[in-house]
């Protein structure tokens, strides 16, 4: 099975939980599984109406508008007759029965926006026309909206009366005020609106300066501790999505593969540095806001509609910055805007909590740590929060070097209600020849929108030495799509949809195959999330990985790495051999993704399924795109020793990257998970594929365009080669894994070339 490098689950924070376990190839838990029918009868259709798309929003708005002309629970229908009859036609009114109204009221509570299929089923049950059902729901939504607005108006009127009374009280107090020095009446002069506004702004700025100065001052005289693992300012507040907590864990990779020693090689900021860091963060915030708002000539529009930074104009507009670009470095700058299904408060929390941030962007962030918190923010939120961090970002391939950054992250709420989070490198405080990338002011501006949505404008601006990138990935990296703003925003949008689907409660019981048990869905999503994080964290060319290249494989170079697994309930004990290779395919990414995720074509490439028939037993949809889902597959193998093997698979796609990640799982353990049990102790050895566009297309290069360019495919396996952790790795095991991955690559190439022939 394809496998990625795994990372101990205890170091993996989870947005949905950090649990799961599955036996790998060679383990009894992974390949010797129980009977197939233990879970049947528990699976039902998932209704994705929770994930409202932009087109759905427009439809809802139109429905509400149309309904304004309809009466409450009555529908009009023209009388029949000859169109030429000059006599006036009297309209008939069809009043719904009490039973019909009660049934529709009950359905409305569960689903106020039924789709066509649901309306037809309801109309058949109640003896109504589908249009009558549609109009009733439109009218009901309008009625509820009116009641809500009337209630809000009453509240606002009450608050207005209170404010008016307070105003009168303050006026009376001012008119009767006396001078504390002479006891006479005070002379209150008229103050212009502008002067009043400036005074308020001055007071606010003075308060902010005093607060930050006080925070910096409290460190004086205290010894500097190198890289303490600090929690976010307030106790970690997991998203209220009912899918588990992120908090209370060290940053991803903090102790993995020796990452802790690497990160601690950079000393924490000294007392003398802290005023400079504060000044740099404030200037970076101002630059980010302007970069997000300005158009031409700073940003030029490319042929594919993306924004390109005019470097000369940037230097003229922002002359200070963090200094000139180092020799040999290239600049990458991009900007992207999107509307995501998450409220602005939760988005800010994800960005300011290193655990949540690393989890949401697990396909991009391989390691991250908070080194020191300089400010915790005010009023119980992250406004004014300031923290020094280090992070490593990646492309899911061992052929592209990762990018490490040492920077400060600053969060601020602005006057118009928007929030902004900015990063800026601190490498100039500790110049080092080992630094290969640095972040100029980068980050995002978040604007609140109705119905729990947020508008996000993301700016990525880095300077990087990319000479270590393999020629296969040169075009993708140089185009800016590998690490650019579009990739970050597309990932955020997809993950927000995944979280929204985890919240879904109105799951219909129609089709067999969809898990309707709410606790079972949560547990399965937790397990799948841990599997994805483990795969992504181990497939890149991180500086903490030691890859060995095998030559003469007949396929592209295969890189292998070994790791011992001891006392980790989330993975089987023993020696795990990880193998990965990347290669180019002359096939669009979407076609590669659809081929690899489809259970019907799995036998064409999956050697370990032994040509058996693969069935999807259960699935959970994770967004608008049908490719975003978690599935439980059963392999009915001709080989009786491996019959009834189960495979947990998550497939996810967005315009910039796609993944198909899977792991063999024990049938008894999965029965517990599907019944809502704790997935922490399900042993997993994930394998899978990372699919990227090759960057050659001139019109977007996204995965959604079926005719665009070729694909860059990374195949990664994890195999348990010995169940004894102290055993020595044999050359025979390496040769077996090498042949397995080479054969899989050849099968994929052959199958896809036949499709394109």
Coordinates of N, CA and C in Angstrom, one line a residue, residues 8-213:
X8 N 4.7 10.3 15.2 CA 3.9 9.8 16.4 C 2.7 10.6 16.7
X9 N 1.6 9.9 16.8 CA 0.3 10.5 17.0 C 0.2 11.4 18.2
X10 N 1.0 11.1 19.2 CA 0.8 12.0 20.4 C 1.4 13.4 20.2
X11 N 2.1 13.5 19.1 CA 2.6 14.9 18.8 C 1.8 15.6 17.7
X12 N 0.7 14.9 17.4 CA -0.2 15.5 16.3 C -1.4 16.1 16.9
X13 N -1.5 17.4 16.9 CA -2.8 18.0 17.4 C -3.8 17.7 16.3
X14 N -5.0 17.6 16.8 CA -6.1 17.3 15.8 C -7.2 18.3 16.0
X15 N -7.7 18.8 14.8 CA -8.8 19.7 14.8 C -10.1 18.9 15.1
X16 N -10.1 17.7 14.7 CA -11.3 16.9 15.0 C -10.9 15.9 16.1
X17 N -9.7 15.8 16.5 CA -9.2 14.9 17.5 C -8.0 14.3 17.0
X18 N -7.2 13.7 17.9 CA -5.9 13.2 17.4 C -5.9 11.7 17.6
X19 N -6.9 11.0 17.1 CA -7.0 9.6 17.4 C -7.0 8.7 16.1
X20 N -6.8 7.4 16.3 CA -6.9 6.5 15.2 C -5.9 5.5 15.3
X21 N -6.2 4.3 14.7 CA -5.2 3.3 14.7 C -5.5 2.3 13.6
X22 N -4.4 1.8 12.9 CA -4.6 0.8 11.9 C -3.4 0.0 11.7
X23 N -3.5 -1.3 11.5 CA -2.3 -2.1 11.3 C -1.8 -1.9 9.9
X24 N -0.5 -1.9 9.7 CA 0.0 -1.7 8.4 C 0.2 -3.1 7.7
X25 N 0.8 -3.1 6.5 CA 1.1 -4.3 5.8 C 2.1 -5.1 6.6
X26 N 1.8 -6.3 6.8 CA 2.6 -7.2 7.5 C 2.2 -7.4 9.0
X27 N 1.3 -6.6 9.4 CA 0.8 -6.7 10.8 C -0.5 -7.5 10.8
X28 N -0.7 -8.2 11.9 CA -1.9 -9.0 11.9 C -3.1 -8.1 12.0
X29 N -3.0 -6.9 12.6 CA -4.2 -6.1 12.8 C -4.5 -5.5 11.4
X30 N -3.6 -5.3 10.6 CA -3.9 -4.6 9.3 C -4.4 -5.5 8.2
X31 N -3.9 -6.8 8.2 CA -4.2 -7.6 7.0 C -5.1 -8.8 7.4
X32 N -5.2 -9.2 8.7 CA -6.0 -10.4 9.1 C -7.2 -9.8 9.8
X33 N -8.3 -9.6 9.1 CA -9.4 -8.9 9.6 C -10.6 -9.8 9.7
X34 N -11.6 -9.4 10.5 CA -12.8 -10.2 10.8 C -13.8 -10.3 9.7
X35 N -15.0 -10.6 10.0 CA -16.0 -10.9 9.1 C -16.6 -9.6 8.5
X36 N -17.2 -9.6 7.3 CA -17.5 -8.4 6.6 C -18.8 -7.8 7.0
X37 N -19.7 -8.5 7.6 CA -21.1 -8.0 7.7 C -21.4 -7.4 9.1
X38 N -20.4 -7.1 9.9 CA -20.6 -6.7 11.3 C -21.1 -5.2 11.4
X39 N -20.9 -4.5 10.3 CA -21.3 -3.1 10.3 C -22.5 -2.7 9.5
X40 N -23.0 -3.8 8.8 CA -24.1 -3.5 7.9 C -25.4 -3.1 8.7
X41 N -26.2 -2.2 8.1 CA -27.4 -1.7 8.8 C -27.1 -0.5 9.5
X42 N -25.9 0.0 9.6 CA -25.6 1.2 10.3 C -25.3 2.4 9.4
X43 N -25.4 2.2 8.1 CA -24.9 3.2 7.2 C -26.1 3.9 6.4
X44 N -26.1 5.1 6.3 CA -27.1 5.9 5.6 C -26.6 7.1 4.9
X45 N -27.5 7.7 4.1 CA -27.1 8.8 3.2 C -26.8 10.0 4.0
X46 N -25.8 10.7 3.7 CA -25.4 12.0 4.4 C -26.0 13.2 3.6
X47 N -26.8 14.0 4.3 CA -27.3 15.2 3.6 C -26.3 16.3 3.8
X48 N -25.9 16.9 2.6 CA -24.8 17.9 2.7 C -25.4 19.3 2.7
X49 N -26.7 19.5 3.1 CA -27.3 20.8 3.0 C -26.6 21.7 4.0
X50 N -25.8 21.2 5.0 CA -25.1 22.1 5.9 C -24.1 22.9 5.2
X51 N -23.5 22.3 4.1 CA -22.4 23.0 3.4 C -23.0 23.8 2.3
X52 N -23.5 25.0 2.6 CA -24.1 25.9 1.7 C -23.1 26.5 0.7
X53 N -23.3 26.2 -0.5 CA -22.4 26.8 -1.5 C -22.9 28.2 -1.9
X54 N -22.1 28.9 -2.6 CA -22.4 30.3 -3.0 C -23.6 30.3 -3.9
X55 N -23.8 29.3 -4.8 CA -24.9 29.3 -5.6 C -26.2 29.0 -4.8
X56 N -26.1 28.2 -3.7 CA -27.2 27.9 -2.8 C -27.6 29.2 -2.2
X57 N -26.6 30.0 -1.7 CA -27.0 31.3 -1.1 C -27.8 32.2 -2.0
X58 N -27.4 32.2 -3.3 CA -28.1 33.0 -4.2 C -29.5 32.5 -4.4
X59 N -29.7 31.2 -4.4 CA -31.0 30.6 -4.6 C -31.9 30.9 -3.4
X60 N -31.3 30.8 -2.2 CA -32.1 31.1 -1.0 C -32.6 32.5 -1.0
X61 N -31.7 33.4 -1.5 CA -32.1 34.8 -1.5 C -33.2 35.1 -2.5
X62 N -33.2 34.4 -3.6 CA -34.2 34.5 -4.6 C -35.5 33.9 -4.1
X63 N -35.4 32.8 -3.4 CA -36.6 32.2 -2.8 C -37.3 33.1 -1.8
X64 N -36.5 33.7 -1.0 CA -37.0 34.6 0.0 C -37.7 35.8 -0.6
X65 N -37.1 36.3 -1.7 CA -37.7 37.5 -2.4 C -39.0 37.1 -3.1
X66 N -39.0 35.9 -3.7 CA -40.2 35.5 -4.4 C -41.4 35.3 -3.4
X67 N -41.0 34.8 -2.2 CA -42.0 34.5 -1.3 C -42.8 35.7 -0.7
X68 N -42.2 36.9 -0.9 CA -42.8 38.1 -0.4 C -44.2 38.3 -1.0
X69 N -44.4 37.7 -2.2 CA -45.7 37.9 -2.8 C -46.7 36.8 -2.5
X70 N -46.3 35.8 -1.8 CA -47.2 34.7 -1.5 C -47.8 34.9 -0.1
X71 N -49.0 34.3 0.2 CA -49.6 34.4 1.5 C -49.1 33.3 2.4
X72 N -49.4 33.4 3.7 CA -48.8 32.5 4.7 C -48.9 31.1 4.4
X73 N -50.0 30.4 4.5 CA -50.1 29.0 4.3 C -51.1 28.7 3.2
X74 N -51.4 29.6 2.3 CA -52.3 29.4 1.2 C -51.6 29.5 -0.1
X75 N -52.1 28.8 -1.1 CA -51.5 28.9 -2.4 C -52.6 29.1 -3.4
X76 N -52.3 29.9 -4.4 CA -53.3 30.3 -5.4 C -53.2 29.5 -6.7
X77 N -54.3 29.2 -7.3 CA -54.2 28.4 -8.5 C -55.3 28.9 -9.4
X78 N -54.9 29.2 -10.7 CA -55.9 29.8 -11.6 C -57.0 28.8 -12.0
X79 N -58.2 29.3 -12.2 CA -59.3 28.4 -12.6 C -59.2 27.9 -14.0
X80 N -59.6 26.7 -14.3 CA -59.5 26.2 -15.6 C -60.6 26.9 -16.5
X81 N -60.4 26.8 -17.8 CA -61.4 27.4 -18.7 C -60.8 27.8 -20.0
X82 N -61.6 28.2 -20.9 CA -61.2 28.6 -22.2 C -60.5 30.0 -22.1
X83 N -59.3 30.2 -22.7 CA -58.6 31.4 -22.6 C -59.4 32.5 -23.3
X84 N -60.3 32.2 -24.2 CA -61.0 33.2 -25.0 C -62.3 33.7 -24.2
X85 N -62.6 33.0 -23.1 CA -63.8 33.4 -22.4 C -63.6 34.7 -21.7
X86 N -64.5 35.7 -22.1 CA -64.3 37.1 -21.6 C -64.7 37.2 -20.2
X87 N -65.4 36.2 -19.6 CA -65.9 36.4 -18.2 C -64.7 36.3 -17.3
X88 N -64.7 37.1 -16.2 CA -63.6 37.1 -15.3 C -63.5 35.7 -14.6
X89 N -62.3 35.3 -14.4 CA -62.0 34.0 -13.8 C -61.8 34.2 -12.3
X90 N -62.5 33.5 -11.5 CA -62.3 33.6 -10.1 C -61.3 32.6 -9.6
X91 N -60.4 33.0 -8.8 CA -59.3 32.2 -8.3 C -59.8 31.3 -7.1
X92 N -59.3 30.1 -7.1 CA -59.6 29.2 -6.0 C -58.5 29.2 -5.0
X93 N -58.8 29.2 -3.7 CA -57.9 29.2 -2.6 C -57.8 27.8 -2.0
X94 N -56.6 27.2 -1.9 CA -56.5 25.9 -1.3 C -55.8 26.0 0.0
X95 N -56.6 26.0 1.1 CA -56.0 26.0 2.4 C -55.5 24.7 2.8
X96 N -54.3 24.6 3.4 CA -53.7 23.3 3.8 C -54.4 22.8 5.0
X97 N -54.5 21.5 5.2 CA -55.1 20.9 6.3 C -54.2 21.1 7.5
X98 N -54.8 20.9 8.7 CA -54.0 21.0 9.9 C -52.8 20.0 9.9
X99 N -53.1 18.8 9.5 CA -52.1 17.7 9.4 C -51.0 18.1 8.5
X100 N -51.3 18.6 7.3 CA -50.3 19.0 6.4 C -49.4 20.1 7.0
X101 N -50.0 21.1 7.6 CA -49.2 22.2 8.2 C -48.3 21.7 9.3
X102 N -48.8 20.8 10.1 CA -48.0 20.2 11.2 C -46.8 19.4 10.7
X103 N -47.1 18.7 9.6 CA -46.0 17.9 9.0 C -44.9 18.8 8.4
X104 N -45.3 19.9 7.7 CA -44.4 20.8 7.1 C -43.6 21.6 8.2
X105 N -44.4 22.0 9.3 CA -43.7 22.7 10.4 C -42.6 21.8 11.0
X106 N -42.9 20.6 11.2 CA -41.9 19.7 11.8 C -40.7 19.5 10.9
X107 N -40.9 19.4 9.6 CA -39.8 19.3 8.6 C -39.0 20.6 8.5
X108 N -39.8 21.7 8.6 CA -39.1 23.0 8.6 C -38.1 23.2 9.7
X109 N -38.4 22.6 10.9 CA -37.5 22.8 12.0 C -36.2 22.0 11.7
X110 N -36.3 20.9 11.0 CA -35.1 20.1 10.7 C -34.3 20.6 9.5
X111 N -35.1 21.1 8.5 CA -34.5 21.5 7.2 C -35.3 22.6 6.6
X112 N -34.9 23.9 6.8 CA -35.7 25.0 6.3 C -35.6 25.2 4.7
X113 N -34.6 24.5 4.2 CA -34.3 24.7 2.7 C -34.3 23.3 2.1
X114 N -35.4 22.7 1.9 CA -35.4 21.3 1.3 C -35.0 21.4 -0.2
X115 N -34.4 20.4 -0.7 CA -34.0 20.4 -2.1 C -35.2 19.7 -2.9
X116 N -35.1 19.6 -4.2 CA -36.2 19.1 -5.1 C -36.6 17.8 -4.6
X117 N -35.6 16.9 -4.3 CA -36.0 15.5 -4.0 C -36.8 15.5 -2.7
X118 N -36.4 16.3 -1.7 CA -37.1 16.3 -0.4 C -38.5 16.9 -0.6
X119 N -38.6 17.9 -1.5 CA -40.0 18.5 -1.7 C -40.9 17.5 -2.4
X120 N -40.4 16.8 -3.3 CA -41.2 15.8 -4.0 C -41.7 14.7 -3.0
X121 N -40.8 14.2 -2.2 CA -41.2 13.2 -1.2 C -42.3 13.7 -0.3
X122 N -42.1 15.0 0.2 CA -43.0 15.6 1.1 C -44.4 15.8 0.5
X123 N -44.4 16.2 -0.8 CA -45.6 16.4 -1.5 C -46.4 15.1 -1.7
X124 N -45.7 14.0 -2.0 CA -46.3 12.7 -2.1 C -46.9 12.3 -0.8
X125 N -46.2 12.5 0.3 CA -46.7 12.1 1.6 C -48.0 12.9 2.0
X126 N -48.0 14.1 1.6 CA -49.1 15.0 2.1 C -50.2 15.2 1.1
X127 N -50.0 14.7 -0.1 CA -51.0 14.9 -1.1 C -51.1 16.3 -1.7
X128 N -49.9 16.9 -1.8 CA -49.8 18.3 -2.3 C -48.9 18.3 -3.6
X129 N -49.0 19.3 -4.3 CA -48.2 19.5 -5.5 C -46.8 20.0 -5.0
X130 N -45.7 19.6 -5.7 CA -44.4 20.1 -5.2 C -44.3 21.6 -5.2
X131 N -45.0 22.3 -6.1 CA -44.9 23.8 -6.1 C -45.6 24.3 -4.8
X132 N -46.7 23.6 -4.4 CA -47.3 24.1 -3.2 C -46.4 24.0 -2.0
X133 N -45.7 22.9 -1.9 CA -44.7 22.7 -0.8 C -43.6 23.7 -0.9
X134 N -43.1 24.0 -2.2 CA -42.1 25.0 -2.3 C -42.5 26.4 -1.8
X135 N -43.8 26.8 -2.3 CA -44.3 28.1 -1.9 C -44.5 28.2 -0.4
X136 N -45.0 27.1 0.2 CA -45.2 27.1 1.7 C -43.8 27.3 2.4
X137 N -42.8 26.7 2.0 CA -41.5 26.8 2.7 C -41.0 28.3 2.4
X138 N -41.2 28.8 1.2 CA -40.8 30.2 1.0 C -41.5 31.1 1.9
X139 N -42.8 31.0 2.0 CA -43.6 31.9 2.9 C -43.2 31.7 4.4
X140 N -42.9 30.5 4.8 CA -42.5 30.2 6.1 C -41.1 30.9 6.4
X141 N -40.2 30.8 5.5 CA -38.9 31.5 5.7 C -39.1 33.0 5.8
X142 N -39.9 33.5 5.0 CA -40.2 35.0 5.0 C -40.8 35.4 6.4
X143 N -41.8 34.5 6.8 CA -42.4 34.8 8.1 C -41.4 34.8 9.3
X144 N -40.5 33.8 9.3 CA -39.5 33.7 10.4 C -38.6 34.8 10.3
X145 N -38.2 35.2 9.1 CA -37.3 36.4 9.0 C -37.9 37.6 9.5
X146 N -39.2 37.8 9.2 CA -39.9 39.0 9.7 C -40.0 39.0 11.2
X147 N -40.3 37.9 11.8 CA -40.4 37.8 13.2 C -39.0 38.1 13.9
X148 N -38.0 37.6 13.3 CA -36.6 37.8 13.8 C -36.3 39.3 13.7
X149 N -36.6 40.0 12.6 CA -36.3 41.4 12.5 C -37.2 42.2 13.5
X150 N -38.4 41.8 13.7 CA -39.3 42.5 14.6 C -38.7 42.4 16.0
X151 N -38.2 41.2 16.4 CA -37.6 41.1 17.7 C -36.3 41.9 17.8
X152 N -35.5 41.9 16.7 CA -34.3 42.8 16.8 C -34.6 44.2 16.9
X153 N -35.7 44.7 16.2 CA -36.1 46.1 16.3 C -36.5 46.5 17.7
X154 N -37.2 45.5 18.3 CA -37.6 45.8 19.7 C -36.4 45.9 20.6
X155 N -35.4 45.1 20.5 CA -34.2 45.1 21.3 C -33.5 46.4 21.1
X156 N -33.3 46.8 19.8 CA -32.6 48.0 19.4 C -33.3 49.2 20.0
X157 N -34.6 49.2 19.9 CA -35.4 50.4 20.4 C -35.2 50.5 21.9
X158 N -35.2 49.3 22.6 CA -35.0 49.4 24.1 C -33.6 49.9 24.4
X159 N -32.6 49.4 23.7 CA -31.2 49.9 23.9 C -31.1 51.4 23.6
X160 N -31.8 51.8 22.5 CA -31.7 53.2 22.2 C -32.3 54.1 23.3
X161 N -33.4 53.6 23.9 CA -34.0 54.4 25.0 C -33.0 54.5 26.2
X162 N -32.3 53.4 26.5 CA -31.4 53.4 27.6 C -30.2 54.4 27.3
X163 N -29.7 54.4 26.1 CA -28.6 55.3 25.7 C -29.1 56.7 25.8
X164 N -30.4 57.0 25.4 CA -30.9 58.4 25.4 C -31.0 58.8 26.9
X165 N -31.4 57.9 27.8 CA -31.5 58.3 29.2 C -30.1 58.5 29.8
X166 N -29.1 57.7 29.4 CA -27.7 57.9 29.9 C -27.2 59.2 29.4
X167 N -27.5 59.5 28.1 CA -27.0 60.8 27.5 C -27.6 62.0 28.3
X168 N -28.9 62.0 28.6 CA -29.5 63.1 29.4 C -28.9 63.2 30.8
X169 N -28.6 62.0 31.4 CA -28.0 62.0 32.7 C -26.6 62.7 32.7
X170 N -25.8 62.3 31.7 CA -24.5 62.9 31.5 C -24.5 64.4 31.3
X171 N -25.5 64.8 30.4 CA -25.7 66.2 30.2 C -26.0 67.0 31.5
X172 N -26.9 66.4 32.3 CA -27.2 67.1 33.6 C -26.0 67.1 34.5
X173 N -25.2 66.1 34.5 CA -24.0 66.0 35.3 C -23.0 67.1 34.9
X174 N -22.8 67.2 33.6 CA -21.9 68.2 33.0 C -22.4 69.7 33.3
X175 N -23.7 69.9 33.2 CA -24.2 71.2 33.5 C -24.0 71.6 34.9
X176 N -24.0 70.7 35.8 CA -23.9 71.0 37.2 C -22.4 70.7 37.8
X177 N -21.5 70.5 36.9 CA -20.1 70.2 37.3 C -19.5 71.5 37.9
X178 N -18.5 71.3 38.8 CA -17.8 72.4 39.4 C -16.3 72.2 39.3
X179 N -15.6 73.3 39.3 CA -14.1 73.2 39.2 C -13.5 72.7 40.5
X180 N -12.7 71.7 40.5 CA -12.1 71.2 41.7 C -11.2 72.2 42.4
X181 N -10.6 73.2 41.7 CA -9.7 74.1 42.2 C -10.4 75.3 42.9
X182 N -11.3 75.9 42.2 CA -12.0 77.1 42.8 C -13.4 76.9 43.3
X183 N -14.0 75.8 42.9 CA -15.4 75.5 43.3 C -16.4 76.1 42.5
X184 N -16.0 77.0 41.5 CA -16.9 77.6 40.6 C -17.4 76.7 39.5
X185 N -18.4 77.2 38.7 CA -18.9 76.4 37.6 C -17.8 76.2 36.5
X186 N -17.8 75.1 35.8 CA -16.8 74.8 34.8 C -17.2 75.4 33.5
X187 N -16.2 75.8 32.7 CA -16.6 76.4 31.3 C -16.2 75.3 30.3
X188 N -17.1 74.7 29.8 CA -16.9 73.6 28.8 C -17.0 74.2 27.4
X189 N -15.8 74.2 26.7 CA -15.8 74.8 25.4 C -16.3 73.8 24.4
X190 N -16.7 74.4 23.2 CA -17.2 73.5 22.1 C -15.9 72.8 21.5
X191 N -16.1 71.6 21.2 CA -15.0 70.8 20.5 C -15.5 70.3 19.2
X192 N -14.7 70.5 18.2 CA -15.1 70.0 16.8 C -15.1 68.5 16.8
X193 N -15.8 68.0 15.8 CA -15.9 66.5 15.7 C -14.5 65.9 15.4
X194 N -13.8 66.6 14.5 CA -12.4 66.1 14.2 C -11.5 66.1 15.4
X195 N -11.6 67.2 16.2 CA -10.7 67.3 17.3 C -11.1 66.2 18.4
X196 N -12.4 66.0 18.5 CA -12.8 64.9 19.4 C -12.3 63.6 19.0
X197 N -12.4 63.3 17.7 CA -12.0 62.0 17.1 C -10.5 61.9 17.3
X198 N -9.7 62.9 17.1 CA -8.2 62.8 17.3 C -7.9 62.6 18.7
X199 N -8.6 63.2 19.6 CA -8.3 63.0 21.0 C -8.6 61.5 21.4
X200 N -9.7 61.0 20.9 CA -10.0 59.6 21.2 C -8.9 58.7 20.6
X201 N -8.5 58.9 19.4 CA -7.4 58.1 18.8 C -6.1 58.2 19.5
X202 N -5.8 59.4 20.0 CA -4.6 59.6 20.8 C -4.6 58.8 22.1
X203 N -5.8 58.9 22.7 CA -5.9 58.1 24.0 C -5.8 56.6 23.7
X204 N -6.4 56.1 22.6 CA -6.3 54.7 22.3 C -4.8 54.3 22.0
X205 N -4.1 55.1 21.2 CA -2.7 54.8 20.9 C -1.9 54.8 22.1
X206 N -2.1 55.8 23.0 CA -1.3 55.9 24.2 C -1.5 54.7 25.1
X207 N -2.8 54.3 25.2 CA -3.1 53.1 26.0 C -2.4 51.8 25.4
X208 N -2.4 51.7 24.1 CA -1.8 50.5 23.4 C -0.2 50.5 23.7
X209 N 0.4 51.7 23.5 CA 1.8 51.8 23.7 C 2.2 51.5 25.2
X210 N 1.4 52.0 26.1 CA 1.6 51.7 27.5 C 1.5 50.2 27.8
X211 N 0.5 49.6 27.2 CA 0.2 48.2 27.5 C 1.4 47.3 26.9
X212 N 1.8 47.6 25.7 CA 2.9 46.8 25.1 C 4.2 47.1 25.8
X213 N 4.4 48.3 26.3 CA 5.6 48.7 27.0 C 5.7 47.9 28.3

